[in-house]
Amino acid sequence: MATRTDPLTLEVVELIGAVVARYHEEYDRAAAEHSLTGAQARVLGLLALEPTPMRKIAVKLKCEPSNVTGIVDRLETRGLVERRPDPADRRVKLAAATETGAQTARELRESLNFAREPLAGLSEAERTVLRDLLRRMLGES
């Protein structure tokens, strides 16, 4: 794969980095308002979508399964997550958001205005192009 170091590519890379940094700052701030770390908030957000085996969470977050175990332990202590057997394979434990955890995840998601405000200034067609380009960059197209 050829690398590009032309000025436009470098500027795009810098802008993507700035967007990611601002997103993480706001995400961490929103998480702190719920007395969560950014990692705890990300795990809770994933589990609010569907119960998930901890190994799969580790893959999605690109971290060690033992790190996920600690995060899930802390979320479970707070009543935001529970462990349950996987109906398809009872040897596997799924982590799942509790009702309180799902509500907390919704509140976190709703409090993230950073991306919503700038995206609101784009037309639907522009947002669609941006989405498609980002998916293509990630190899998801």
PDB file of C-alpha atoms in Angstrom:
ATOM      1  CA  MET A   1       0.000   0.000   0.000  1.00  0.00           C
ATOM      2  CA  ALA A   2       1.466   3.331  -1.054  1.00  0.00           C
ATOM      3  CA  THR A   3       1.685   6.052   1.550  1.00  0.00           C
ATOM      4  CA  ARG A   4       0.855   9.608   0.702  1.00  0.00           C
ATOM      5  CA  THR A   5       2.762  12.483   2.186  1.00  0.00           C
ATOM      6  CA  ASP A   6       1.435  15.272   0.012  1.00  0.00           C
ATOM      7  CA  PRO A   7       0.254  18.400   1.871  1.00  0.00           C
ATOM      8  CA  LEU A   8      -3.456  17.653   1.375  1.00  0.00           C
ATOM      9  CA  THR A   9      -3.148  14.135   2.793  1.00  0.00           C
ATOM     10  CA  LEU A  10      -1.135  15.406   5.750  1.00  0.00           C
ATOM     11  CA  GLU A  11      -3.755  18.091   6.431  1.00  0.00           C
ATOM     12  CA  VAL A  12      -6.568  15.520   6.285  1.00  0.00           C
ATOM     13  CA  VAL A  13      -4.684  13.271   8.719  1.00  0.00           C
ATOM     14  CA  GLU A  14      -4.183  16.216  11.106  1.00  0.00           C
ATOM     15  CA  LEU A  15      -7.878  17.140  10.891  1.00  0.00           C
ATOM     16  CA  ILE A  16      -8.964  13.554  11.579  1.00  0.00           C
ATOM     17  CA  GLY A  17      -6.637  13.525  14.586  1.00  0.00           C
ATOM     18  CA  ALA A  18      -8.142  16.788  15.865  1.00  0.00           C
ATOM     19  CA  VAL A  19     -11.684  15.432  15.482  1.00  0.00           C
ATOM     20  CA  VAL A  20     -10.771  12.223  17.329  1.00  0.00           C
ATOM     21  CA  ALA A  21      -9.057  14.152  20.140  1.00  0.00           C
ATOM     22  CA  ARG A  22     -12.049  16.477  20.606  1.00  0.00           C
ATOM     23  CA  TYR A  23     -14.443  13.514  20.586  1.00  0.00           C
ATOM     24  CA  HIS A  24     -12.423  11.699  23.269  1.00  0.00           C
ATOM     25  CA  GLU A  25     -12.215  14.845  25.411  1.00  0.00           C
ATOM     26  CA  GLU A  26     -15.985  15.289  25.317  1.00  0.00           C
ATOM     27  CA  TYR A  27     -16.613  11.568  25.805  1.00  0.00           C
ATOM     28  CA  ASP A  28     -14.321  11.473  28.852  1.00  0.00           C
ATOM     29  CA  ARG A  29     -15.997  14.610  30.250  1.00  0.00           C
ATOM     30  CA  ALA A  30     -19.469  13.069  29.785  1.00  0.00           C
ATOM     31  CA  ALA A  31     -18.275   9.819  31.371  1.00  0.00           C
ATOM     32  CA  ALA A  32     -16.858  11.688  34.368  1.00  0.00           C
ATOM     33  CA  GLU A  33     -20.271  13.295  34.952  1.00  0.00           C
ATOM     34  CA  HIS A  34     -21.518   9.749  35.599  1.00  0.00           C
ATOM     35  CA  SER A  35     -18.424   8.889  37.690  1.00  0.00           C
ATOM     36  CA  LEU A  36     -17.149   6.612  34.916  1.00  0.00           C
ATOM     37  CA  THR A  37     -13.826   6.420  33.132  1.00  0.00           C
ATOM     38  CA  GLY A  38     -13.821   6.715  29.370  1.00  0.00           C
ATOM     39  CA  ALA A  39     -13.113   2.972  29.086  1.00  0.00           C
ATOM     40  CA  GLN A  40     -16.006   2.121  31.416  1.00  0.00           C
ATOM     41  CA  ALA A  41     -18.325   4.350  29.391  1.00  0.00           C
ATOM     42  CA  ARG A  42     -17.249   2.718  26.114  1.00  0.00           C
ATOM     43  CA  VAL A  43     -17.855  -0.787  27.508  1.00  0.00           C
ATOM     44  CA  LEU A  44     -21.219   0.270  28.892  1.00  0.00           C
ATOM     45  CA  GLY A  45     -22.154   1.770  25.523  1.00  0.00           C
ATOM     46  CA  LEU A  46     -21.342  -1.498  23.764  1.00  0.00           C
ATOM     47  CA  LEU A  47     -23.262  -3.563  26.302  1.00  0.00           C
ATOM     48  CA  ALA A  48     -26.300  -1.296  26.030  1.00  0.00           C
ATOM     49  CA  LEU A  49     -26.540  -2.383  22.385  1.00  0.00           C
ATOM     50  CA  GLU A  50     -26.444  -6.111  23.124  1.00  0.00           C
ATOM     51  CA  PRO A  51     -25.120  -8.621  25.667  1.00  0.00           C
ATOM     52  CA  THR A  52     -21.593  -9.512  24.599  1.00  0.00           C
ATOM     53  CA  PRO A  53     -18.910 -12.024  25.592  1.00  0.00           C
ATOM     54  CA  MET A  54     -15.980 -10.280  27.246  1.00  0.00           C
ATOM     55  CA  ARG A  55     -13.501 -11.578  24.661  1.00  0.00           C
ATOM     56  CA  LYS A  56     -15.545  -9.898  21.930  1.00  0.00           C
ATOM     57  CA  ILE A  57     -15.548  -6.631  23.897  1.00  0.00           C
ATOM     58  CA  ALA A  58     -11.757  -6.865  24.148  1.00  0.00           C
ATOM     59  CA  VAL A  59     -11.491  -7.327  20.383  1.00  0.00           C
ATOM     60  CA  LYS A  60     -13.760  -4.346  19.704  1.00  0.00           C
ATOM     61  CA  LEU A  61     -11.813  -2.127  22.105  1.00  0.00           C
ATOM     62  CA  LYS A  62      -8.454  -3.566  21.013  1.00  0.00           C
ATOM     63  CA  CYS A  63      -7.368  -4.403  24.549  1.00  0.00           C
ATOM     64  CA  GLU A  64      -6.582  -7.439  26.692  1.00  0.00           C
ATOM     65  CA  PRO A  65      -9.501  -9.558  27.976  1.00  0.00           C
ATOM     66  CA  SER A  66      -8.167  -9.132  31.526  1.00  0.00           C
ATOM     67  CA  ASN A  67      -8.645  -5.350  31.196  1.00  0.00           C
ATOM     68  CA  VAL A  68     -12.259  -5.903  30.156  1.00  0.00           C
ATOM     69  CA  THR A  69     -12.806  -8.203  33.132  1.00  0.00           C
ATOM     70  CA  GLY A  70     -11.708  -5.437  35.507  1.00  0.00           C
ATOM     71  CA  ILE A  71     -13.901  -2.855  33.784  1.00  0.00           C
ATOM     72  CA  VAL A  72     -16.921  -5.177  33.847  1.00  0.00           C
ATOM     73  CA  ASP A  73     -16.242  -5.966  37.527  1.00  0.00           C
ATOM     74  CA  ARG A  74     -16.370  -2.256  38.394  1.00  0.00           C
ATOM     75  CA  LEU A  75     -19.504  -1.670  36.322  1.00  0.00           C
ATOM     76  CA  GLU A  76     -21.143  -4.724  37.910  1.00  0.00           C
ATOM     77  CA  THR A  77     -20.325  -3.413  41.407  1.00  0.00           C
ATOM     78  CA  ARG A  78     -22.207  -0.218  40.518  1.00  0.00           C
ATOM     79  CA  GLY A  79     -25.242  -2.155  39.241  1.00  0.00           C
ATOM     80  CA  LEU A  80     -24.740  -1.006  35.633  1.00  0.00           C
ATOM     81  CA  VAL A  81     -23.768  -4.399  34.202  1.00  0.00           C
ATOM     82  CA  GLU A  82     -24.514  -8.023  34.971  1.00  0.00           C
ATOM     83  CA  ARG A  83     -23.018 -11.308  33.864  1.00  0.00           C
ATOM     84  CA  ARG A  84     -25.280 -14.026  32.519  1.00  0.00           C
ATOM     85  CA  PRO A  85     -24.819 -17.357  30.769  1.00  0.00           C
ATOM     86  CA  ASP A  86     -24.872 -17.337  26.965  1.00  0.00           C
ATOM     87  CA  PRO A  87     -28.020 -19.240  25.914  1.00  0.00           C
ATOM     88  CA  ALA A  88     -26.113 -20.616  22.893  1.00  0.00           C
ATOM     89  CA  ASP A  89     -23.151 -21.862  24.980  1.00  0.00           C
ATOM     90  CA  ARG A  90     -23.579 -21.979  28.744  1.00  0.00           C
ATOM     91  CA  ARG A  91     -19.780 -22.170  29.210  1.00  0.00           C
ATOM     92  CA  VAL A  92     -19.579 -18.580  27.951  1.00  0.00           C
ATOM     93  CA  LYS A  93     -20.544 -15.636  30.140  1.00  0.00           C
ATOM     94  CA  LEU A  94     -22.139 -12.605  28.537  1.00  0.00           C
ATOM     95  CA  ALA A  95     -21.835  -9.137  30.003  1.00  0.00           C
ATOM     96  CA  ALA A  96     -25.061  -7.161  29.663  1.00  0.00           C
ATOM     97  CA  ALA A  97     -26.199  -3.705  30.670  1.00  0.00           C
ATOM     98  CA  THR A  98     -28.797  -3.612  33.416  1.00  0.00           C
ATOM     99  CA  GLU A  99     -31.778  -1.301  33.031  1.00  0.00           C
ATOM    100  CA  THR A 100     -29.878   1.352  35.003  1.00  0.00           C
ATOM    101  CA  GLY A 101     -26.793   0.759  32.837  1.00  0.00           C
ATOM    102  CA  ALA A 102     -28.783   1.108  29.618  1.00  0.00           C
ATOM    103  CA  GLN A 103     -30.283   4.376  30.890  1.00  0.00           C
ATOM    104  CA  THR A 104     -26.826   5.670  31.820  1.00  0.00           C
ATOM    105  CA  ALA A 105     -25.525   4.742  28.349  1.00  0.00           C
ATOM    106  CA  ARG A 106     -28.447   6.632  26.742  1.00  0.00           C
ATOM    107  CA  GLU A 107     -27.728   9.708  28.866  1.00  0.00           C
ATOM    108  CA  LEU A 108     -24.058   9.559  27.891  1.00  0.00           C
ATOM    109  CA  ARG A 109     -24.887   9.263  24.189  1.00  0.00           C
ATOM    110  CA  GLU A 110     -27.389  12.124  24.371  1.00  0.00           C
ATOM    111  CA  SER A 111     -24.887  14.415  26.109  1.00  0.00           C
ATOM    112  CA  LEU A 112     -22.325  14.168  23.298  1.00  0.00           C
ATOM    113  CA  ASN A 113     -22.949  17.347  21.318  1.00  0.00           C
ATOM    114  CA  PHE A 114     -19.494  17.730  19.795  1.00  0.00           C
ATOM    115  CA  ALA A 115     -20.246  15.784  16.632  1.00  0.00           C
ATOM    116  CA  ARG A 116     -23.931  16.649  16.425  1.00  0.00           C
ATOM    117  CA  GLU A 117     -23.487  20.414  16.245  1.00  0.00           C
ATOM    118  CA  PRO A 118     -20.980  20.507  13.354  1.00  0.00           C
ATOM    119  CA  LEU A 119     -22.782  17.703  11.527  1.00  0.00           C
ATOM    120  CA  ALA A 120     -26.066  19.620  11.780  1.00  0.00           C
ATOM    121  CA  GLY A 121     -24.519  22.228   9.466  1.00  0.00           C
ATOM    122  CA  LEU A 122     -24.066  19.620   6.743  1.00  0.00           C
ATOM    123  CA  SER A 123     -26.822  18.550   4.393  1.00  0.00           C
ATOM    124  CA  GLU A 124     -28.042  14.969   4.422  1.00  0.00           C
ATOM    125  CA  ALA A 125     -26.167  14.376   1.160  1.00  0.00           C
ATOM    126  CA  GLU A 126     -22.927  15.725   2.694  1.00  0.00           C
ATOM    127  CA  ARG A 127     -23.362  13.575   5.818  1.00  0.00           C
ATOM    128  CA  THR A 128     -23.962  10.541   3.587  1.00  0.00           C
ATOM    129  CA  VAL A 129     -20.783  11.226   1.599  1.00  0.00           C
ATOM    130  CA  LEU A 130     -18.808  11.720   4.826  1.00  0.00           C
ATOM    131  CA  ARG A 131     -20.177   8.480   6.275  1.00  0.00           C
ATOM    132  CA  ASP A 132     -19.394   6.562   3.102  1.00  0.00           C
ATOM    133  CA  LEU A 133     -15.850   7.965   2.930  1.00  0.00           C
ATOM    134  CA  LEU A 134     -15.192   7.090   6.577  1.00  0.00           C
ATOM    135  CA  ARG A 135     -16.513   3.554   6.030  1.00  0.00           C
ATOM    136  CA  ARG A 136     -14.291   3.238   2.975  1.00  0.00           C
ATOM    137  CA  MET A 137     -11.257   4.408   4.944  1.00  0.00           C
ATOM    138  CA  LEU A 138     -12.034   1.724   7.541  1.00  0.00           C
ATOM    139  CA  GLY A 139     -12.499  -0.948   4.877  1.00  0.00           C
ATOM    140  CA  GLU A 140     -16.179  -1.366   5.664  1.00  0.00           C
ATOM    141  CA  SER A 141     -17.629  -0.443   2.278  1.00  0.00           C
TER     142      SER A 141
END
